[in-house]
mmCIF file of C-alpha atoms in Angstrom:
data_model
loop_
_atom_site.group_PDB
_atom_site.id
_atom_site.type_symbol
_atom_site.label_atom_id
_atom_site.label_comp_id
_atom_site.label_asym_id
_atom_site.label_seq_id
_atom_site.Cartn_x
_atom_site.Cartn_y
_atom_site.Cartn_z
ATOM 1 C CA MET Y 1 121.198 31.518 -102.141
ATOM 2 C CA GLY Y 2 122.014 29.199 -99.262
ATOM 3 C CA LYS Y 3 119.791 27.443 -96.795
ATOM 4 C CA GLY Y 4 116.585 29.316 -96.194
ATOM 5 C CA VAL Y 5 114.192 29.378 -93.296
ATOM 6 C CA ASN Y 6 110.534 28.713 -93.845
ATOM 7 C CA THR Y 7 108.567 31.847 -93.133
ATOM 8 C CA VAL Y 8 105.249 30.469 -91.837
ATOM 9 C CA PHE Y 9 105.097 29.517 -88.160
ATOM 10 C CA ARG Y 10 102.707 28.809 -85.339
ATOM 11 C CA PRO Y 11 101.550 31.802 -83.266
ATOM 12 C CA ALA Y 12 103.204 32.613 -79.968
ATOM 13 C CA GLU Y 13 101.753 31.008 -76.831
ATOM 14 C CA TRP Y 14 101.155 34.228 -74.924
ATOM 15 C CA ASP Y 15 99.844 34.207 -71.371
ATOM 16 C CA ASN Y 16 96.531 35.562 -72.597
ATOM 17 C CA SER Y 17 94.413 32.569 -73.595
ATOM 18 C CA GLU Y 18 92.605 34.591 -76.267
ATOM 19 C CA GLU Y 19 95.859 35.133 -78.125
ATOM 20 C CA LYS Y 20 96.449 31.384 -78.398
ATOM 21 C CA GLU Y 21 93.603 31.298 -80.883
ATOM 22 C CA ARG Y 22 95.270 33.751 -83.262
ATOM 23 C CA PRO Y 23 95.847 32.439 -86.795
ATOM 24 C CA LYS Y 24 99.207 31.129 -87.938
ATOM 25 C CA LEU Y 25 101.996 33.679 -88.001
ATOM 26 C CA GLU Y 26 102.716 34.882 -91.507
ATOM 27 C CA TYR Y 27 106.256 36.111 -92.103
ATOM 28 C CA LEU Y 28 105.558 39.067 -94.362
ATOM 29 C CA VAL Y 29 102.859 41.129 -92.750
ATOM 30 C CA THR Y 30 104.445 44.564 -92.411
ATOM 31 C CA ASN Y 31 103.630 45.938 -95.850
ATOM 32 C CA LYS Y 32 100.128 44.482 -95.885
ATOM 33 C CA LYS Y 33 99.042 44.875 -92.267
ATOM 34 C CA THR Y 34 101.246 47.628 -90.850
ATOM 35 C CA PRO Y 35 101.133 51.050 -92.524
ATOM 36 C CA PRO Y 36 104.604 52.416 -93.345
ATOM 37 C CA VAL Y 37 104.138 55.382 -90.982
ATOM 38 C CA GLU Y 38 103.333 53.035 -88.114
ATOM 39 C CA LEU Y 39 106.370 50.870 -88.853
ATOM 40 C CA TYR Y 40 108.528 54.006 -89.029
ATOM 41 C CA LEU Y 41 107.281 55.338 -85.682
ATOM 42 C CA THR Y 42 107.588 51.914 -84.048
ATOM 43 C CA ALA Y 43 111.241 51.725 -85.096
ATOM 44 C CA PHE Y 44 111.884 55.255 -83.779
ATOM 45 C CA ALA Y 45 110.225 54.590 -80.409
ATOM 46 C CA SER Y 46 112.085 51.287 -80.011
ATOM 47 C CA ALA Y 47 115.434 52.898 -80.882
ATOM 48 C CA CYS Y 48 114.904 55.674 -78.322
ATOM 49 C CA SER Y 49 114.098 53.071 -75.659
ATOM 50 C CA ALA Y 50 117.322 51.248 -76.487
ATOM 51 C CA GLU Y 51 119.355 54.464 -76.176
ATOM 52 C CA ILE Y 52 118.271 54.951 -72.573
ATOM 53 C CA VAL Y 53 120.114 51.712 -71.764
ATOM 54 C CA GLY Y 54 123.006 51.856 -74.219
ATOM 55 C CA TYR Y 55 123.999 55.488 -74.646
ATOM 56 C CA PRO Y 56 126.501 55.806 -71.739
ATOM 57 C CA PHE Y 57 128.411 52.858 -73.217
ATOM 58 C CA ASP Y 58 128.433 54.605 -76.582
ATOM 59 C CA MET Y 59 129.913 57.691 -74.940
ATOM 60 C CA CYS Y 60 132.676 55.639 -73.274
ATOM 61 C CA LYS Y 61 133.326 53.731 -76.484
ATOM 62 C CA THR Y 62 133.826 56.932 -78.486
ATOM 63 C CA ARG Y 63 136.194 58.387 -75.889
ATOM 64 C CA MET Y 64 138.259 55.180 -75.778
ATOM 65 C CA GLN Y 65 138.486 55.001 -79.576
ATOM 66 C CA ILE Y 66 139.858 58.543 -79.883
ATOM 67 C CA GLN Y 67 142.274 58.449 -76.919
ATOM 68 C CA GLY Y 68 145.076 56.938 -78.997
ATOM 69 C CA GLU Y 69 144.688 59.563 -81.698
ATOM 70 C CA ILE Y 70 144.932 62.408 -79.159
ATOM 71 C CA ALA Y 71 147.955 60.839 -77.474
ATOM 72 C CA SER Y 72 149.836 60.427 -80.754
ATOM 73 C CA ARG Y 73 149.175 64.046 -81.770
ATOM 74 C CA VAL Y 74 150.643 65.479 -78.558
ATOM 75 C CA GLY Y 75 153.576 63.054 -78.537
ATOM 76 C CA GLN Y 76 152.638 61.277 -75.325
ATOM 77 C CA LYS Y 77 152.097 57.657 -74.448
ATOM 78 C CA VAL Y 78 148.775 57.390 -72.717
ATOM 79 C CA LYS Y 79 147.645 54.168 -71.111
ATOM 80 C CA TYR Y 80 144.174 53.388 -72.387
ATOM 81 C CA ARG Y 81 141.628 53.479 -69.630
ATOM 82 C CA GLY Y 82 139.140 50.636 -69.423
ATOM 83 C CA LEU Y 83 135.371 50.955 -69.488
ATOM 84 C CA LEU Y 84 134.881 51.601 -65.785
ATOM 85 C CA ALA Y 85 137.811 54.021 -65.543
ATOM 86 C CA THR Y 86 136.602 55.915 -68.613
ATOM 87 C CA ALA Y 87 133.088 56.193 -67.208
ATOM 88 C CA MET Y 88 134.358 57.301 -63.798
ATOM 89 C CA GLY Y 89 136.707 59.788 -65.449
ATOM 90 C CA ILE Y 90 133.829 61.387 -67.351
ATOM 91 C CA VAL Y 91 131.712 61.599 -64.195
ATOM 92 C CA ARG Y 92 134.563 62.975 -62.075
ATOM 93 C CA GLU Y 93 135.946 65.460 -64.611
ATOM 94 C CA GLU Y 94 132.778 66.545 -66.422
ATOM 95 C CA GLY Y 95 129.786 65.485 -64.346
ATOM 96 C CA LEU Y 96 127.293 62.590 -64.296
ATOM 97 C CA LEU Y 97 125.050 64.008 -67.007
ATOM 98 C CA LYS Y 98 127.952 64.018 -69.480
ATOM 99 C CA LEU Y 99 127.485 60.253 -69.802
ATOM 100 C CA TYR Y 100 124.474 61.293 -71.865
ATOM 101 C CA GLY Y 101 126.247 64.170 -73.616
ATOM 102 C CA GLY Y 102 125.042 64.454 -77.190
ATOM 103 C CA ILE Y 103 121.970 62.274 -76.706
ATOM 104 C CA SER Y 104 119.802 64.955 -78.311
ATOM 105 C CA ALA Y 105 121.774 64.400 -81.495
ATOM 106 C CA MET Y 106 121.234 60.655 -81.157
ATOM 107 C CA VAL Y 107 117.464 61.108 -80.786
ATOM 108 C CA PHE Y 108 117.515 63.385 -83.820
ATOM 109 C CA ARG Y 109 119.468 60.708 -85.707
ATOM 110 C CA HIS Y 110 117.016 57.948 -84.792
ATOM 111 C CA SER Y 111 114.080 60.110 -85.871
ATOM 112 C CA LEU Y 112 115.446 59.643 -89.385
ATOM 113 C CA PHE Y 113 117.836 56.684 -89.445
ATOM 114 C CA SER Y 114 115.912 53.920 -87.673
ATOM 115 C CA GLY Y 115 112.666 54.426 -89.548
ATOM 116 C CA ILE Y 116 114.381 54.597 -92.938
ATOM 117 C CA LYS Y 117 116.452 51.509 -92.118
ATOM 118 C CA MET Y 118 113.490 49.362 -91.107
ATOM 119 C CA LEU Y 119 111.291 50.502 -94.003
ATOM 120 C CA THR Y 120 114.082 49.759 -96.489
ATOM 121 C CA TYR Y 121 114.880 46.384 -94.931
ATOM 122 C CA ASP Y 122 111.209 45.443 -94.869
ATOM 123 C CA TYR Y 123 110.869 46.293 -98.556
ATOM 124 C CA MET Y 124 114.089 44.521 -99.551
ATOM 125 C CA ARG Y 125 113.450 41.291 -97.672
ATOM 126 C CA GLU Y 126 110.062 40.948 -99.343
ATOM 127 C CA LYS Y 127 111.880 41.057 -102.682
ATOM 128 C CA MET Y 128 114.358 38.414 -101.472
ATOM 129 C CA ILE Y 129 111.757 35.862 -100.419
ATOM 130 C CA VAL Y 130 111.398 32.969 -102.878
ATOM 131 C CA PRO Y 131 109.228 29.826 -102.777
ATOM 132 C CA ASP Y 132 110.839 26.548 -101.775
ATOM 133 C CA GLU Y 133 110.214 23.175 -103.436
ATOM 134 C CA ASP Y 134 106.821 22.945 -101.760
ATOM 135 C CA GLY Y 135 105.878 26.475 -102.746
ATOM 136 C CA ARG Y 136 106.258 27.908 -99.239
ATOM 137 C CA PRO Y 137 107.869 31.354 -98.806
ATOM 138 C CA GLN Y 138 111.515 31.121 -97.816
ATOM 139 C CA LEU Y 139 114.221 33.649 -96.960
ATOM 140 C CA SER Y 140 117.897 32.677 -97.205
ATOM 141 C CA PHE Y 141 120.576 34.148 -94.943
ATOM 142 C CA LEU Y 142 122.249 35.664 -98.003
ATOM 143 C CA GLY Y 143 119.012 37.353 -98.962
ATOM 144 C CA SER Y 144 118.647 38.680 -95.430
ATOM 145 C CA CYS Y 145 122.244 40.009 -95.492
ATOM 146 C CA ILE Y 146 121.723 41.737 -98.859
ATOM 147 C CA SER Y 147 118.604 43.372 -97.437
ATOM 148 C CA GLY Y 148 120.608 44.501 -94.405
ATOM 149 C CA VAL Y 149 123.422 46.003 -96.484
ATOM 150 C CA VAL Y 150 121.017 47.975 -98.668
ATOM 151 C CA ALA Y 151 118.956 49.154 -95.688
ATOM 152 C CA GLY Y 152 121.929 50.213 -93.571
ATOM 153 C CA ALA Y 153 123.760 51.933 -96.411
ATOM 154 C CA THR Y 154 120.662 53.798 -97.594
ATOM 155 C CA ALA Y 155 119.756 55.060 -94.139
ATOM 156 C CA SER Y 156 123.364 56.057 -93.440
ATOM 157 C CA LEU Y 157 123.811 58.011 -96.661
ATOM 158 C CA LEU Y 158 120.659 60.001 -95.984
ATOM 159 C CA THR Y 159 121.373 60.726 -92.304
ATOM 160 C CA ASN Y 160 125.171 61.097 -92.118
ATOM 161 C CA PRO Y 161 125.057 64.669 -90.679
ATOM 162 C CA THR Y 162 123.221 63.425 -87.582
ATOM 163 C CA GLU Y 163 125.976 60.896 -86.820
ATOM 164 C CA LEU Y 164 128.646 63.545 -87.375
ATOM 165 C CA ILE Y 165 126.995 65.877 -84.883
ATOM 166 C CA LYS Y 166 126.619 63.106 -82.301
ATOM 167 C CA ILE Y 167 130.333 62.208 -82.420
ATOM 168 C CA GLN Y 168 131.423 65.829 -82.051
ATOM 169 C CA MET Y 169 128.989 66.487 -79.195
ATOM 170 C CA GLN Y 170 130.304 63.415 -77.352
ATOM 171 C CA MET Y 171 133.868 64.778 -77.534
ATOM 172 C CA GLU Y 172 132.944 68.346 -76.567
ATOM 173 C CA GLY Y 173 133.464 67.838 -72.830
ATOM 174 C CA GLN Y 174 137.007 66.577 -73.365
ATOM 175 C CA ARG Y 175 137.797 69.492 -75.686
ATOM 176 C CA ARG Y 176 136.798 71.939 -72.979
ATOM 177 C CA LEU Y 177 138.979 70.163 -70.402
ATOM 178 C CA ARG Y 178 141.957 70.594 -72.764
ATOM 179 C CA GLY Y 179 141.243 74.323 -72.972
ATOM 180 C CA GLU Y 180 140.104 74.206 -76.594
ATOM 181 C CA PRO Y 181 137.297 76.536 -77.730
ATOM 182 C CA HIS Y 182 133.701 75.361 -77.654
ATOM 183 C CA ARG Y 183 132.694 73.764 -80.925
ATOM 184 C CA ILE Y 184 129.212 72.341 -80.356
ATOM 185 C CA HIS Y 185 126.381 73.699 -78.197
ATOM 186 C CA ASN Y 186 123.252 72.026 -79.591
ATOM 187 C CA VAL Y 187 122.044 70.175 -82.678
ATOM 188 C CA LEU Y 188 120.856 73.231 -84.613
ATOM 189 C CA GLN Y 189 123.997 75.210 -83.847
ATOM 190 C CA ALA Y 190 126.115 72.215 -84.853
ATOM 191 C CA LEU Y 191 124.376 71.923 -88.222
ATOM 192 C CA THR Y 192 124.777 75.601 -89.041
ATOM 193 C CA SER Y 193 128.370 75.722 -87.750
ATOM 194 C CA ILE Y 194 129.503 72.746 -89.813
ATOM 195 C CA TYR Y 195 127.716 74.107 -92.874
ATOM 196 C CA ARG Y 196 129.362 77.543 -92.545
ATOM 197 C CA THR Y 197 132.801 75.988 -92.040
ATOM 198 C CA ALA Y 198 132.801 73.241 -94.665
ATOM 199 C CA GLY Y 199 129.592 73.606 -96.652
ATOM 200 C CA VAL Y 200 127.288 70.756 -97.639
ATOM 201 C CA VAL Y 201 130.283 68.478 -98.211
ATOM 202 C CA GLY Y 202 131.311 68.964 -94.584
ATOM 203 C CA LEU Y 203 127.977 67.590 -93.377
ATOM 204 C CA TRP Y 204 128.794 64.328 -95.118
ATOM 205 C CA LYS Y 205 132.313 64.005 -93.702
ATOM 206 C CA GLY Y 206 133.066 60.389 -92.853
ATOM 207 C CA THR Y 207 130.321 59.091 -95.147
ATOM 208 C CA VAL Y 208 132.345 56.117 -96.407
ATOM 209 C CA PRO Y 209 133.230 54.555 -93.014
ATOM 210 C CA ASN Y 210 129.836 55.487 -91.609
ATOM 211 C CA THR Y 211 128.054 53.821 -94.528
ATOM 212 C CA TRP Y 212 130.123 50.647 -94.225
ATOM 213 C CA ARG Y 213 129.588 50.614 -90.480
ATOM 214 C CA SER Y 214 125.830 51.064 -90.835
ATOM 215 C CA ALA Y 215 125.666 48.303 -93.445
ATOM 216 C CA LEU Y 216 127.576 45.932 -91.152
ATOM 217 C CA VAL Y 217 125.521 46.988 -88.121
ATOM 218 C CA THR Y 218 122.315 46.253 -89.987
ATOM 219 C CA ILE Y 219 123.583 42.830 -91.055
ATOM 220 C CA GLY Y 220 124.553 42.047 -87.459
ATOM 221 C CA ASP Y 221 121.488 43.525 -85.814
ATOM 222 C CA VAL Y 222 118.529 43.312 -88.188
ATOM 223 C CA SER Y 223 119.523 40.506 -90.581
ATOM 224 C CA CYS Y 224 120.905 38.236 -87.864
ATOM 225 C CA TYR Y 225 117.910 38.845 -85.611
ATOM 226 C CA ASP Y 226 115.492 38.193 -88.447
ATOM 227 C CA PHE Y 227 117.192 34.992 -89.607
ATOM 228 C CA CYS Y 228 118.117 33.757 -86.106
ATOM 229 C CA LYS Y 229 114.574 34.021 -84.838
ATOM 230 C CA ARG Y 230 113.219 32.129 -87.848
ATOM 231 C CA PHE Y 231 115.965 29.512 -87.539
ATOM 232 C CA LEU Y 232 115.201 28.867 -83.857
ATOM 233 C CA ILE Y 233 111.505 28.544 -84.585
ATOM 234 C CA ALA Y 234 111.999 26.209 -87.543
ATOM 235 C CA GLU Y 235 114.788 23.993 -86.176
ATOM 236 C CA PHE Y 236 113.458 23.531 -82.636
ATOM 237 C CA ASP Y 237 109.733 23.681 -83.379
ATOM 238 C CA LEU Y 238 109.285 26.742 -81.170
ATOM 239 C CA VAL Y 239 106.767 29.544 -81.209
ATOM 240 C CA ASP Y 240 107.473 33.237 -81.703
ATOM 241 C CA ASN Y 241 107.514 34.256 -78.048
ATOM 242 C CA ARG Y 242 109.598 36.538 -75.844
ATOM 243 C CA GLU Y 243 112.192 33.873 -75.070
ATOM 244 C CA VAL Y 244 112.915 33.272 -78.752
ATOM 245 C CA GLN Y 245 113.033 37.006 -79.407
ATOM 246 C CA PHE Y 246 115.476 37.480 -76.513
ATOM 247 C CA LEU Y 247 117.858 34.768 -77.740
ATOM 248 C CA ALA Y 248 117.752 36.096 -81.298
ATOM 249 C CA ALA Y 249 118.405 39.657 -80.096
ATOM 250 C CA MET Y 250 121.382 38.586 -77.939
ATOM 251 C CA THR Y 251 122.910 36.705 -80.877
ATOM 252 C CA ALA Y 252 122.356 39.733 -83.093
ATOM 253 C CA GLY Y 253 124.105 41.984 -80.577
ATOM 254 C CA VAL Y 254 127.268 39.842 -80.581
ATOM 255 C CA ALA Y 255 127.310 39.636 -84.385
ATOM 256 C CA ASP Y 256 126.766 43.386 -84.588
ATOM 257 C CA ALA Y 257 129.774 44.151 -82.357
ATOM 258 C CA ILE Y 258 132.170 41.785 -84.126
ATOM 259 C CA LEU Y 259 131.256 42.904 -87.636
ATOM 260 C CA SER Y 260 131.016 46.650 -87.188
ATOM 261 C CA LEU Y 261 133.520 47.787 -84.537
ATOM 262 C CA PRO Y 262 136.551 48.320 -86.864
ATOM 263 C CA ALA Y 263 134.452 50.520 -89.139
ATOM 264 C CA ASP Y 264 133.083 52.301 -86.067
ATOM 265 C CA VAL Y 265 136.590 53.170 -84.823
ATOM 266 C CA VAL Y 266 137.525 54.621 -88.222
ATOM 267 C CA LYS Y 267 134.224 56.485 -88.440
ATOM 268 C CA SER Y 268 134.706 58.067 -85.004
ATOM 269 C CA ARG Y 269 138.197 59.334 -85.862
ATOM 270 C CA ILE Y 270 137.275 60.616 -89.317
ATOM 271 C CA MET Y 271 134.247 62.487 -87.983
ATOM 272 C CA ASN Y 272 136.030 63.937 -84.955
ATOM 273 C CA GLN Y 273 139.072 65.300 -86.815
ATOM 274 C CA PRO Y 274 139.192 69.036 -87.609
ATOM 275 C CA THR Y 275 139.172 70.238 -91.209
ATOM 276 C CA ASP Y 276 141.044 72.905 -93.162
ATOM 277 C CA GLU Y 277 139.553 75.804 -95.135
ATOM 278 C CA GLN Y 278 138.664 73.457 -97.993
ATOM 279 C CA GLY Y 279 136.855 71.041 -95.686
ATOM 280 C CA ARG Y 280 139.590 68.403 -95.929
ATOM 281 C CA GLY Y 281 140.600 66.390 -92.877
ATOM 282 C CA ILE Y 282 143.814 67.511 -91.190
ATOM 283 C CA HIS Y 283 144.883 64.165 -89.728
ATOM 284 C CA TYR Y 284 143.579 61.584 -92.222
ATOM 285 C CA LYS Y 285 143.218 61.636 -95.997
ATOM 286 C CA GLY Y 286 140.366 59.156 -95.904
ATOM 287 C CA SER Y 287 139.045 55.920 -94.447
ATOM 288 C CA LEU Y 288 141.823 53.682 -95.797
ATOM 289 C CA ASP Y 289 144.506 56.098 -94.585
ATOM 290 C CA CYS Y 290 142.911 56.183 -91.141
ATOM 291 C CA LEU Y 291 142.635 52.390 -90.991
ATOM 292 C CA SER Y 292 146.228 51.771 -92.142
ATOM 293 C CA ARG Y 293 147.659 54.328 -89.717
ATOM 294 C CA LEU Y 294 145.532 52.949 -86.912
ATOM 295 C CA VAL Y 295 146.936 49.440 -87.400
ATOM 296 C CA ARG Y 296 150.492 50.637 -88.112
ATOM 297 C CA GLU Y 297 150.800 53.067 -85.204
ATOM 298 C CA GLU Y 298 148.617 51.420 -82.561
ATOM 299 C CA GLY Y 299 148.498 47.747 -83.529
ATOM 300 C CA PHE Y 300 145.957 45.393 -85.083
ATOM 301 C CA LEU Y 301 143.862 45.168 -81.927
ATOM 302 C CA ALA Y 302 143.339 48.930 -82.052
ATOM 303 C CA MET Y 303 140.554 48.173 -84.554
ATOM 304 C CA TYR Y 304 138.714 46.588 -81.634
ATOM 305 C CA LYS Y 305 139.493 49.350 -79.176
ATOM 306 C CA GLY Y 306 136.525 49.817 -76.868
ATOM 307 C CA PHE Y 307 135.065 46.367 -77.704
ATOM 308 C CA ILE Y 308 133.667 45.742 -74.209
ATOM 309 C CA PRO Y 309 131.743 49.035 -73.971
ATOM 310 C CA TYR Y 310 130.752 48.655 -77.624
ATOM 311 C CA TRP Y 311 129.333 45.180 -77.054
ATOM 312 C CA MET Y 312 127.735 46.253 -73.773
ATOM 313 C CA ARG Y 313 126.220 49.104 -75.737
ATOM 314 C CA VAL Y 314 124.895 47.161 -78.754
ATOM 315 C CA GLY Y 315 124.042 43.905 -76.928
ATOM 316 C CA PRO Y 316 121.540 45.189 -74.342
ATOM 317 C CA ALA Y 317 120.402 47.903 -76.761
ATOM 318 C CA SER Y 318 119.601 45.232 -79.350
ATOM 319 C CA VAL Y 319 117.561 43.310 -76.801
ATOM 320 C CA VAL Y 320 115.670 46.418 -75.690
ATOM 321 C CA PHE Y 321 115.058 47.509 -79.288
ATOM 322 C CA TRP Y 322 113.671 44.191 -80.499
ATOM 323 C CA MET Y 323 111.647 43.408 -77.391
ATOM 324 C CA THR Y 324 110.113 46.877 -77.528
ATOM 325 C CA PHE Y 325 109.595 46.656 -81.287
ATOM 326 C CA GLU Y 326 107.859 43.281 -81.038
ATOM 327 C CA GLN Y 327 105.693 44.322 -78.080
ATOM 328 C CA ILE Y 328 104.530 47.528 -79.768
ATOM 329 C CA ARG Y 329 103.566 45.489 -82.827
ATOM 330 C CA ARG Y 330 101.744 42.984 -80.637
ATOM 331 C CA PHE Y 331 99.914 45.810 -78.831
ATOM 332 C CA ARG Y 332 98.870 47.261 -82.179
ATOM 333 C CA GLY Y 333 97.536 43.885 -83.320
ATOM 334 C CA SER Y 334 100.340 43.081 -85.767
ATOM 335 C CA GLU Y 335 102.050 39.704 -85.801
ATOM 336 C CA GLY Y 336 105.700 39.090 -84.889
ATOM 337 C CA TYR Y 337 108.270 40.636 -87.211
#
């Protein structure tokens, strides 16, 4: 299963002298020492903290991804605005608070998605750990990636309606500027409206690209962070401290952006498109149709449209999430993840 990283390390050298006397850091502690509810709530709180930093970039990223689709539908050639111009356009045309438009849907999503993802990953990685030649627990990168795919896909399948609502709420301000009727007012109204229009199936529109995106995001964010941190500790004889956590989180943010952005572009367009009476998309037949038309009509690099705001969104958000996650665990008396 590839080179693994030993999972037993020295404790972090925190500023507090009492903490230097803590026993050796054991890799798998979450299921034994941290109750599932506590792990779930820790993931939710950390994700909400990350959204405070990253959400405006997510808003700009979504707008930039869908600009080309809107331009092609109305038969115009629109020059794609960059990150700063997109952000300033939203503030000027819709108001400052619209940079956080739809954040209630994002909080609702994290109340389900983040906890499920971390609980599933925690369970899966325990199953993937095998003893090395000396009998010490070891986790390979492949095992970490498999855990990430299962965790991301599972959480995405169960929470797809929350992502759908978030995308549509982010585009609501632009719809109103174009004179189109209001579609989304709040999370509850969005759920009932989508259900009345397209039924249960409509709530899971865009499931395929969203599931692939979530699987890739989890590989980039969770799996890469997990493995990177252990690799740094093992290869450079470091301790599990804030500096190591920061470097691992930054690496995870870059990997996250590179792996998941194409699927994110497709997901945004599939979820934002209107549907007919049967709940079928008007513009795209499915994920593959959307991807092929995207490349054919707008070029290969269109798959990485909005990369800068996307990376600026997932990079700092990854750092905030993991630093918060690790500090909450430390405060609660748990060892590093």
